[in-house]
Short mmCIF file of C-alpha atoms in Angstrom, two decimals:
data_model
loop_
_atom_site.label_atom_id
_atom_site.label_comp_id
_atom_site.label_asym_id
_atom_site.label_seq_id
_atom_site.Cartn_x
_atom_site.Cartn_y
_atom_site.Cartn_z
CA UNK A 1 -23.51 -11.44 26.43
CA UNK A 2 -22.22 -12.71 29.77
CA UNK A 3 -19.68 -10.41 31.41
CA UNK A 4 -17.29 -13.32 31.65
CA UNK A 5 -17.67 -13.90 27.91
CA UNK A 6 -16.04 -10.70 26.66
CA UNK A 7 -15.62 -10.50 22.90
CA UNK A 8 -12.04 -10.97 21.68
CA UNK A 9 -12.58 -7.76 19.73
CA UNK A 10 -12.58 -5.95 23.07
CA UNK A 11 -9.52 -7.65 24.56
CA UNK A 12 -5.79 -7.47 23.96
CA UNK A 13 -6.15 -10.36 21.50
CA UNK A 14 -7.19 -7.81 18.89
CA UNK A 15 -3.62 -6.46 19.02
CA UNK A 16 -2.26 -9.96 18.43
CA UNK A 17 -4.57 -10.20 15.43
CA UNK A 18 -3.33 -6.80 14.23
CA UNK A 19 0.29 -7.93 14.70
CA UNK A 20 -0.32 -10.87 12.38
CA UNK A 21 -1.91 -8.49 9.88
CA UNK A 22 1.26 -6.37 10.02
CA UNK A 23 3.44 -9.46 9.43
CA UNK A 24 1.21 -10.30 6.48
CA UNK A 25 1.60 -6.78 5.07
CA UNK A 26 5.38 -6.75 5.48
CA UNK A 27 5.81 -10.05 3.68
CA UNK A 28 3.53 -9.13 0.78
CA UNK A 29 5.11 -5.74 0.23
CA UNK A 30 8.69 -7.04 0.54
CA UNK A 31 8.05 -9.55 -2.23
CA UNK A 32 6.04 -7.32 -4.56
CA UNK A 33 8.52 -4.41 -4.26
CA UNK A 34 11.56 -6.35 -5.42
CA UNK A 35 11.62 -4.49 -8.80
CA UNK A 36 12.17 -1.20 -6.92
CA UNK A 37 14.98 -2.40 -4.68
CA UNK A 38 16.71 -4.66 -7.21
CA UNK A 39 16.31 -2.50 -10.33
CA UNK A 40 20.05 -2.14 -10.96
CA UNK A 41 20.64 -5.84 -10.43
CA UNK A 42 17.78 -6.80 -12.77
CA UNK A 43 19.13 -4.52 -15.48
CA UNK A 44 22.38 -6.48 -15.42
CA UNK A 45 20.65 -9.86 -15.16
CA UNK A 46 18.17 -9.37 -18.01
CA UNK A 47 19.78 -6.55 -20.04
CA UNK A 48 16.78 -4.26 -19.61
CA UNK A 49 16.10 -0.56 -18.84
CA UNK A 50 14.21 1.33 -16.15
CA UNK A 51 11.18 1.55 -18.45
CA UNK A 52 11.06 -2.28 -18.42
CA UNK A 53 11.18 -2.24 -14.62
CA UNK A 54 8.14 0.06 -14.62
CA UNK A 55 6.29 -2.44 -16.80
CA UNK A 56 6.42 -4.92 -13.92
CA UNK A 57 4.52 -2.46 -11.74
CA UNK A 58 1.95 -2.04 -14.50
CA UNK A 59 1.54 -5.82 -14.77
CA UNK A 60 1.08 -5.89 -10.98
CA UNK A 61 -1.61 -3.20 -11.02
CA UNK A 62 -3.39 -3.63 -14.37
CA UNK A 63 -5.60 -6.66 -13.51
CA UNK A 64 -6.57 -4.90 -10.28
CA UNK A 65 -8.35 -2.14 -12.14
CA UNK A 66 -11.28 -4.58 -12.31
CA UNK A 67 -10.36 -7.63 -10.23
CA UNK A 68 -10.47 -6.11 -6.70
CA UNK A 69 -13.96 -4.80 -7.39
CA UNK A 70 -15.22 -8.29 -8.15
CA UNK A 71 -12.97 -9.60 -5.39
CA UNK A 72 -14.75 -7.27 -3.00
CA UNK A 73 -18.09 -8.70 -4.06
CA UNK A 74 -16.65 -12.21 -3.67
CA UNK A 75 -15.57 -11.33 -0.14
CA UNK A 76 -19.06 -10.09 0.67
CA UNK A 77 -20.53 -13.26 -0.86
CA UNK A 78 -18.29 -16.05 0.49
CA UNK A 79 -16.81 -14.29 3.52
CA UNK A 80 -13.54 -12.68 4.46
CA UNK A 81 -11.93 -15.83 5.84
CA UNK A 82 -12.34 -18.00 2.77
CA UNK A 83 -11.29 -15.15 0.49
CA UNK A 84 -8.13 -14.37 2.47
CA UNK A 85 -6.67 -17.86 2.19
CA UNK A 86 -7.80 -18.34 -1.41
CA UNK A 87 -6.34 -15.11 -2.74
CA UNK A 88 -3.09 -15.56 -0.83
CA UNK A 89 -2.54 -18.64 -3.00
CA UNK A 90 -2.15 -16.26 -5.96
CA UNK A 91 0.82 -14.72 -4.15
CA UNK A 92 2.46 -18.11 -3.74
CA UNK A 93 1.95 -19.05 -7.40
CA UNK A 94 3.04 -15.62 -8.67
CA UNK A 95 6.22 -15.53 -6.59
CA UNK A 96 7.06 -19.08 -7.70
CA UNK A 97 6.80 -17.97 -11.33
CA UNK A 98 9.14 -15.03 -10.63
CA UNK A 99 11.63 -17.46 -9.13
CA UNK A 100 11.33 -19.79 -12.12
CA UNK A 101 11.78 -16.85 -14.50
CA UNK A 102 14.97 -15.87 -12.69
CA UNK A 103 16.32 -19.41 -13.05
CA UNK A 104 15.78 -19.62 -16.82
CA UNK A 105 16.44 -15.88 -17.40
CA UNK A 106 13.03 -15.28 -18.97
CA UNK A 107 11.70 -11.83 -18.11
CA UNK A 108 8.19 -12.71 -19.33
CA UNK A 109 7.73 -15.12 -16.42
CA UNK A 110 8.42 -12.21 -14.06
CA UNK A 111 5.66 -10.21 -15.76
CA UNK A 112 3.16 -13.05 -15.39
CA UNK A 113 4.29 -13.66 -11.82
CA UNK A 114 3.85 -9.99 -10.91
CA UNK A 115 0.37 -10.03 -12.46
CA UNK A 116 -0.67 -13.00 -10.30
CA UNK A 117 0.92 -11.43 -7.23
CA UNK A 118 -1.01 -8.27 -7.93
CA UNK A 119 -4.29 -10.16 -8.18
CA UNK A 120 -3.65 -11.86 -4.86
CA UNK A 121 -1.79 -9.08 -3.07
CA UNK A 122 -4.23 -6.27 -3.70
CA UNK A 123 -7.24 -8.39 -2.73
CA UNK A 124 -5.49 -9.65 0.42
CA UNK A 125 -3.74 -6.47 1.58
CA UNK A 126 -6.24 -3.80 0.55
CA UNK A 127 -9.62 -5.56 0.52
CA UNK A 128 -9.68 -8.66 2.73
CA UNK A 129 -7.30 -7.40 5.41
CA UNK A 130 -8.94 -3.97 5.48
CA UNK A 131 -12.37 -5.57 5.87
CA UNK A 132 -11.26 -7.90 8.65
CA UNK A 133 -9.36 -5.18 10.53
CA UNK A 134 -12.49 -3.03 10.36
CA UNK A 135 -14.41 -5.92 11.89
CA UNK A 136 -11.98 -6.28 14.82
CA UNK A 137 -11.53 -2.53 15.46
CA UNK A 138 -14.85 -0.96 14.57
CA UNK A 139 -15.69 1.71 17.13
CA UNK A 140 -12.23 1.56 18.73
CA UNK A 141 -8.78 2.71 17.59
CA UNK A 142 -9.65 2.07 13.93
CA UNK A 143 -7.42 4.84 12.56
CA UNK A 144 -4.55 3.56 14.70
CA UNK A 145 -5.10 0.01 13.42
CA UNK A 146 -5.19 1.11 9.78
CA UNK A 147 -2.18 3.35 10.32
CA UNK A 148 -0.13 0.48 11.72
CA UNK A 149 -1.28 -1.85 8.94
CA UNK A 150 -0.26 0.60 6.24
CA UNK A 151 2.98 1.55 7.98
CA UNK A 152 4.12 -2.04 8.10
CA UNK A 153 3.10 -2.41 4.46
CA UNK A 154 5.67 0.17 3.47
CA UNK A 155 8.21 -1.06 6.03
CA UNK A 156 8.24 -4.18 3.90
CA UNK A 157 9.96 -2.03 1.29
CA UNK A 158 12.59 -0.98 3.84
CA UNK A 159 13.19 -4.57 4.87
CA UNK A 160 13.32 -5.56 1.22
CA UNK A 161 15.92 -2.98 0.23
CA UNK A 162 18.20 -4.27 2.98
CA UNK A 163 17.43 -8.00 3.04
CA UNK A 164 17.30 -8.58 -0.72
CA UNK A 165 20.43 -6.56 -1.44
CA UNK A 166 22.26 -8.33 1.37
CA UNK A 167 21.12 -11.66 -0.07
CA UNK A 168 22.28 -10.59 -3.53
CA UNK A 169 25.78 -9.82 -2.27
CA UNK A 170 26.11 -12.77 0.08
CA UNK A 171 25.12 -15.27 -2.62
CA UNK A 172 27.66 -14.00 -5.16
CA UNK A 173 25.39 -11.49 -6.87
CA UNK A 174 22.64 -14.03 -7.38
CA UNK A 175 19.24 -12.60 -8.33
CA UNK A 176 17.87 -16.14 -8.18
CA UNK A 177 18.71 -16.33 -4.45
CA UNK A 178 16.70 -13.17 -3.85
CA UNK A 179 13.66 -14.70 -5.55
CA UNK A 180 14.09 -17.88 -3.49
CA UNK A 181 14.05 -15.81 -0.28
CA UNK A 182 10.85 -14.11 -1.49
CA UNK A 183 9.23 -17.53 -2.06
CA UNK A 184 10.09 -18.56 1.50
CA UNK A 185 8.65 -15.32 2.90
CA UNK A 186 5.41 -15.61 0.92
CA UNK A 187 4.87 -19.11 2.30
CA UNK A 188 5.17 -17.68 5.81
CA UNK A 189 2.55 -15.08 4.83
CA UNK A 190 0.21 -17.83 3.69
CA UNK A 191 0.67 -19.63 7.01
CA UNK A 192 -0.18 -16.42 8.90
CA UNK A 193 -3.43 -16.13 6.93
CA UNK A 194 -4.50 -19.58 8.15
CA UNK A 195 -3.88 -18.55 11.77
CA UNK A 196 -5.89 -15.36 11.27
CA UNK A 197 -8.94 -17.12 9.88
CA UNK A 198 -8.92 -19.60 12.77
CA UNK A 199 -8.79 -16.74 15.29
CA UNK A 200 -11.64 -14.98 13.51
CA UNK A 201 -13.70 -18.16 13.34
CA UNK A 202 -13.26 -18.87 17.06
CA UNK A 203 -14.02 -15.22 17.87
CA UNK A 204 -17.30 -15.34 15.95
CA UNK A 205 -18.23 -18.62 17.64
CA UNK A 206 -17.63 -17.11 21.09
CA UNK A 207 -19.72 -14.07 20.13
CA UNK A 208 -22.59 -16.32 19.05
CA UNK A 209 -22.08 -15.61 15.35
CA UNK A 210 -21.89 -19.25 14.30
CA UNK A 211 -23.04 -18.63 10.72
CA UNK A 212 -20.79 -19.97 8.01
CA UNK A 213 -19.00 -17.88 5.42
CA UNK A 214 -21.68 -18.69 2.86
CA UNK A 215 -24.27 -16.96 5.02
CA UNK A 216 -22.73 -13.53 4.56
CA UNK A 217 -25.02 -10.71 3.41
CA UNK A 218 -25.56 -10.70 -0.34
CA UNK A 219 -24.23 -7.75 -2.32
CA UNK A 220 -25.28 -6.90 -5.86
CA UNK A 221 -23.82 -4.50 -8.39
CA UNK A 222 -26.80 -2.25 -7.64
CA UNK A 223 -25.26 -1.51 -4.23
CA UNK A 224 -22.79 0.80 -5.95
CA UNK A 225 -25.66 3.19 -6.61
CA UNK A 226 -25.85 3.71 -2.85
CA UNK A 227 -22.29 5.05 -2.71
CA UNK A 228 -22.39 8.82 -2.42
CA UNK A 229 -20.08 11.64 -3.49
CA UNK A 230 -17.92 11.49 -0.36
CA UNK A 231 -17.01 7.86 -1.15
CA UNK A 232 -15.91 8.73 -4.69
CA UNK A 233 -13.96 11.78 -3.51
CA UNK A 234 -12.13 9.55 -1.02
CA UNK A 235 -11.46 7.09 -3.86
CA UNK A 236 -10.13 9.84 -6.13
CA UNK A 237 -7.82 11.35 -3.56
CA UNK A 238 -6.60 7.84 -2.77
CA UNK A 239 -5.62 7.15 -6.38
CA UNK A 240 -3.99 10.53 -6.96
CA UNK A 241 -2.05 10.75 -3.70
CA UNK A 242 -0.98 7.11 -3.54
CA UNK A 243 -0.03 7.02 -7.22
CA UNK A 244 2.15 10.10 -6.91
CA UNK A 245 3.90 8.84 -3.78
CA UNK A 246 4.34 5.22 -4.83
CA UNK A 247 5.46 5.88 -8.43
CA UNK A 248 8.01 8.38 -7.11
CA UNK A 249 9.31 5.82 -4.64
CA UNK A 250 9.42 3.11 -7.32
CA UNK A 251 11.84 5.21 -9.36
CA UNK A 252 13.56 7.18 -6.60
CA UNK A 253 16.60 4.93 -6.15
CA UNK A 254 17.61 5.37 -9.78
CA UNK A 255 16.76 9.09 -9.72
CA UNK A 256 18.98 9.66 -6.68
CA UNK A 257 21.90 7.98 -8.43
CA UNK A 258 21.49 9.47 -11.90
CA UNK A 259 20.08 12.94 -11.32
CA UNK A 260 21.53 13.74 -7.90
CA UNK A 261 24.71 11.67 -8.22
CA UNK A 262 24.29 10.09 -4.80
CA UNK A 263 26.17 6.96 -3.79
CA UNK A 264 24.33 3.67 -3.43
CA UNK A 265 24.29 3.80 0.38
CA UNK A 266 22.96 7.37 0.41
CA UNK A 267 20.31 6.56 -2.19
CA UNK A 268 19.15 3.57 -0.15
CA UNK A 269 18.84 5.71 2.98
CA UNK A 270 16.80 8.41 1.23
CA UNK A 271 14.57 5.78 -0.35
CA UNK A 272 13.84 4.34 3.10
CA UNK A 273 13.47 7.68 4.91
CA UNK A 274 9.71 8.23 4.29
CA UNK A 275 9.00 4.76 5.64
CA UNK A 276 11.13 5.32 8.75
CA UNK A 277 9.27 8.56 9.41
CA UNK A 278 5.94 6.85 8.87
CA UNK A 279 6.88 4.00 11.22
CA UNK A 280 7.47 6.51 14.03
CA UNK A 281 4.66 8.98 13.44
CA UNK A 282 1.78 6.93 12.02
CA UNK A 283 0.98 4.78 15.11
CA UNK A 284 0.97 7.84 17.35
CA UNK A 285 -0.95 9.95 14.88
CA UNK A 286 -3.47 7.16 14.21
CA UNK A 287 -4.51 7.12 17.87
CA UNK A 288 -4.63 10.92 17.85
CA UNK A 289 -7.01 10.96 14.84
CA UNK A 290 -9.37 8.54 16.59
CA UNK A 291 -9.80 11.17 19.31
CA UNK A 292 -9.99 14.39 17.25
CA UNK A 293 -11.51 13.27 13.94
CA UNK A 294 -10.96 16.02 11.30
CA UNK A 295 -10.00 13.47 8.62
CA UNK A 296 -10.71 15.68 5.54
CA UNK A 297 -8.57 18.48 6.99
CA UNK A 298 -5.70 16.06 7.65
CA UNK A 299 -6.01 14.64 4.13
CA UNK A 300 -5.79 18.19 2.77
CA UNK A 301 -2.67 18.97 4.82
CA UNK A 302 -1.10 15.72 3.65
CA UNK A 303 -1.74 16.63 0.02
CA UNK A 304 -0.16 20.05 0.45
CA UNK A 305 2.95 18.48 2.00
CA UNK A 306 3.25 16.03 -0.92
CA UNK A 307 2.89 18.91 -3.37
CA UNK A 308 5.72 20.77 -1.62
CA UNK A 309 7.91 17.65 -1.75
CA UNK A 310 7.37 17.03 -5.46
CA UNK A 311 7.89 20.73 -6.19
CA UNK A 312 11.29 20.60 -4.49
CA UNK A 313 12.32 17.83 -6.88
CA UNK A 314 11.42 20.09 -9.80
CA UNK A 315 14.01 22.68 -8.73
CA UNK A 316 17.08 22.85 -10.96
CA UNK A 317 20.18 22.34 -8.83
CA UNK A 318 23.90 21.75 -9.26
CA UNK A 319 25.23 18.91 -7.14
CA UNK A 320 28.04 20.79 -5.40
CA UNK A 321 28.68 21.42 -1.71
CA UNK A 322 26.14 18.76 -0.72
CA UNK A 323 23.29 20.74 -2.31
CA UNK A 324 21.70 17.62 -3.78
CA UNK A 325 22.12 15.78 -0.50
CA UNK A 326 20.34 18.52 1.45
CA UNK A 327 17.52 18.97 -1.07
CA UNK A 328 16.85 15.23 -1.21
CA UNK A 329 16.87 15.02 2.58
CA UNK A 330 14.33 17.85 2.85
CA UNK A 331 12.06 16.56 0.08
CA UNK A 332 12.01 12.97 1.37
CA UNK A 333 11.38 14.15 4.94
CA UNK A 334 8.36 16.18 3.82
CA UNK A 335 7.17 13.25 1.68
CA UNK A 336 7.48 10.97 4.71
CA UNK A 337 5.44 13.36 6.85
CA UNK A 338 2.78 13.47 4.14
CA UNK A 339 2.54 9.68 3.96
CA UNK A 340 2.66 9.31 7.76
CA UNK A 341 -0.48 11.40 8.31
CA UNK A 342 -2.28 10.25 5.14
CA UNK A 343 -2.04 6.51 5.77
CA UNK A 344 -4.00 6.26 9.06
CA UNK A 345 -6.76 8.58 7.81
CA UNK A 346 -7.73 7.66 4.25
CA UNK A 347 -8.73 3.99 4.64
CA UNK A 348 -10.84 4.43 7.81
CA UNK A 349 -12.88 6.97 5.82
CA UNK A 350 -14.27 4.18 3.65
CA UNK A 351 -16.36 2.38 6.34
CA UNK A 352 -17.73 5.80 7.31
CA UNK A 353 -19.02 6.35 3.77
CA UNK A 354 -20.80 3.04 3.11
CA UNK A 355 -23.13 0.49 4.69
CA UNK A 356 -21.58 -2.26 6.81
CA UNK A 357 -22.83 -5.08 4.57
CA UNK A 358 -20.96 -3.67 1.55
CA UNK A 359 -17.55 -2.96 3.08
CA UNK A 360 -15.82 -5.62 1.02
CA UNK A 361 -17.28 -4.11 -2.13
CA UNK A 362 -16.36 -0.61 -0.99
CA UNK A 363 -12.73 -1.48 -0.33
CA UNK A 364 -12.68 -3.35 -3.64
CA UNK A 365 -13.96 -0.35 -5.59
CA UNK A 366 -11.39 1.97 -3.99
CA UNK A 367 -8.61 -0.52 -4.71
CA UNK A 368 -9.79 -0.82 -8.32
CA UNK A 369 -9.75 2.94 -8.80
CA UNK A 370 -6.36 3.18 -7.09
CA UNK A 371 -4.91 0.62 -9.48
CA UNK A 372 -6.02 2.63 -12.51
CA UNK A 373 -3.41 5.17 -11.47
CA UNK A 374 -0.85 2.54 -10.53
CA UNK A 375 -1.28 0.87 -13.93
CA UNK A 376 -1.09 3.98 -16.11
CA UNK A 377 1.44 6.14 -14.26
CA UNK A 378 4.36 3.66 -14.35
CA UNK A 379 3.95 3.36 -18.14
CA UNK A 380 3.93 7.14 -18.57
CA UNK A 381 6.90 7.55 -16.24
CA UNK A 382 8.73 4.70 -17.96
CA UNK A 383 8.27 6.49 -21.30
CA UNK A 384 9.48 9.80 -19.84
CA UNK A 385 12.68 8.33 -18.35
CA UNK A 386 13.46 5.75 -21.02
CA UNK A 387 16.82 7.36 -21.85
CA UNK A 388 17.63 7.64 -18.09
CA UNK A 389 19.30 11.06 -18.14
CA UNK A 390 19.26 13.79 -15.51
CA UNK A 391 16.78 15.80 -17.58
CA UNK A 392 14.40 12.87 -18.04
CA UNK A 393 14.07 12.62 -14.26
CA UNK A 394 13.32 16.36 -14.12
CA UNK A 395 10.47 15.79 -16.57
CA UNK A 396 9.31 12.82 -14.50
CA UNK A 397 9.03 14.97 -11.38
CA UNK A 398 7.20 17.71 -13.27
CA UNK A 399 4.64 15.13 -14.34
CA UNK A 400 4.27 13.73 -10.81
CA UNK A 401 3.83 17.28 -9.49
CA UNK A 402 0.88 17.78 -11.87
CA UNK A 403 -0.70 14.64 -10.39
CA UNK A 404 -0.27 16.03 -6.87
CA UNK A 405 -1.86 19.33 -7.92
CA UNK A 406 -4.99 17.48 -9.06
CA UNK A 407 -4.86 15.51 -5.82
CA UNK A 408 -4.78 18.72 -3.77
CA UNK A 409 -7.78 20.11 -5.66
CA UNK A 410 -9.64 16.88 -4.92
CA UNK A 411 -8.71 17.15 -1.23
CA UNK A 412 -10.10 20.68 -1.09
CA UNK A 413 -13.35 19.46 -2.63
CA UNK A 414 -13.60 16.62 -0.11
CA UNK A 415 -13.01 19.02 2.78
CA UNK A 416 -15.69 21.45 1.58
CA UNK A 417 -18.18 18.66 0.84
CA UNK A 418 -17.80 17.14 4.31
CA UNK A 419 -18.07 20.55 5.93
CA UNK A 420 -21.38 21.14 4.13
CA UNK A 421 -22.73 17.64 4.83
CA UNK A 422 -22.86 17.13 8.61
CA UNK A 423 -19.07 16.60 9.01
CA UNK A 424 -19.51 12.83 8.81
CA UNK A 425 -15.84 12.17 8.05
CA UNK A 426 -14.69 14.74 10.60
CA UNK A 427 -16.41 13.04 13.52
CA UNK A 428 -14.44 11.58 16.41
CA UNK A 429 -14.21 7.78 16.72
CA UNK A 430 -16.50 6.83 19.59
CA UNK A 431 -16.25 3.52 21.41
CA UNK A 432 -19.02 1.03 21.35
CA UNK A 433 -21.16 0.37 24.38
CA UNK A 434 -19.85 -2.16 26.80
CA UNK A 435 -16.20 -1.43 26.08
#
């Protein structure tokens, strides 16, 4: 390639592309996380319990036990660009159904809407966006790029807990207004996806890759046989660690209020704390990981930190003299540190485990396995806390701690396997020639 014709993947335009990915992630997560941040308001609006709130998360994740896997194959077949815009349409339709359900006070429409949002959101955020970010950052700052992408995903929850609650109050305690705001945001997300595919199309044209989406490499179900043990260990640690962290966060606001007797403002701060920590640490740590490697070791340390955090929540404590305040602060800080170092490491491991022509399938398989946990755990947790007492939240945390113990054992196995197999996942990220 002519020196004057430098690939956009090697210029500062890749950071603009990543910025749009982050906007995409924030918008998707803000909208899909509304059951977490508006749980109390929904209970009043629909006369439901926390177990019903957890059902929405199950409806979001259940179709993705299988759908992202086939979505990954679709991405490999028809191309990332076509898939990104197509699946984002599911988000628009799903959020519109949630808005309609809020208008007619029919909770079933919210369930269907969350299911459609899950089908679109998981494909777009975890599969399509991960594949396209890999394409733009392969061989350079990939852990940093994934770390930023995942950080902004969870920062959508922070923005949601503030924006949606502010909207609820400002519009005279109107849940419908919150859903209308989510519809507006998801339309912006869809617009961003169109800009991204145009950038990617122009970039490929400049690089001489003028083939159409339909000319992508074919992937068959037989390709899964090529995936080795390290890929499945990464998938397993992903489902166990993410499920434990996310399900805890989904129910943390109510736990802080009921078990630890914290005020609404304090509960909101502690809910957001892991995401604030991640926003500060993850970008820095992502760049650090690119230079030092050692991904399995970092995953192991992250799992141990999460185990410590969940164990702290299992401690019996009387809420006097700010004891509950201090314990929650410590546990959420450790949880935030765990997530901050886990996020920029786990997803970049996937391209290192599989062939380049099957990355869409690989990300799809991992997302499918992850959603097994995110489908089952909310139902189990919803059953445990259905009476919403202090003791039920103790039992919830004991269950989540068991999940983190299995996750830690999986992390140890991954570390030992990589150590005995050429340290493939521990290698430093080297830059491509010509950069």
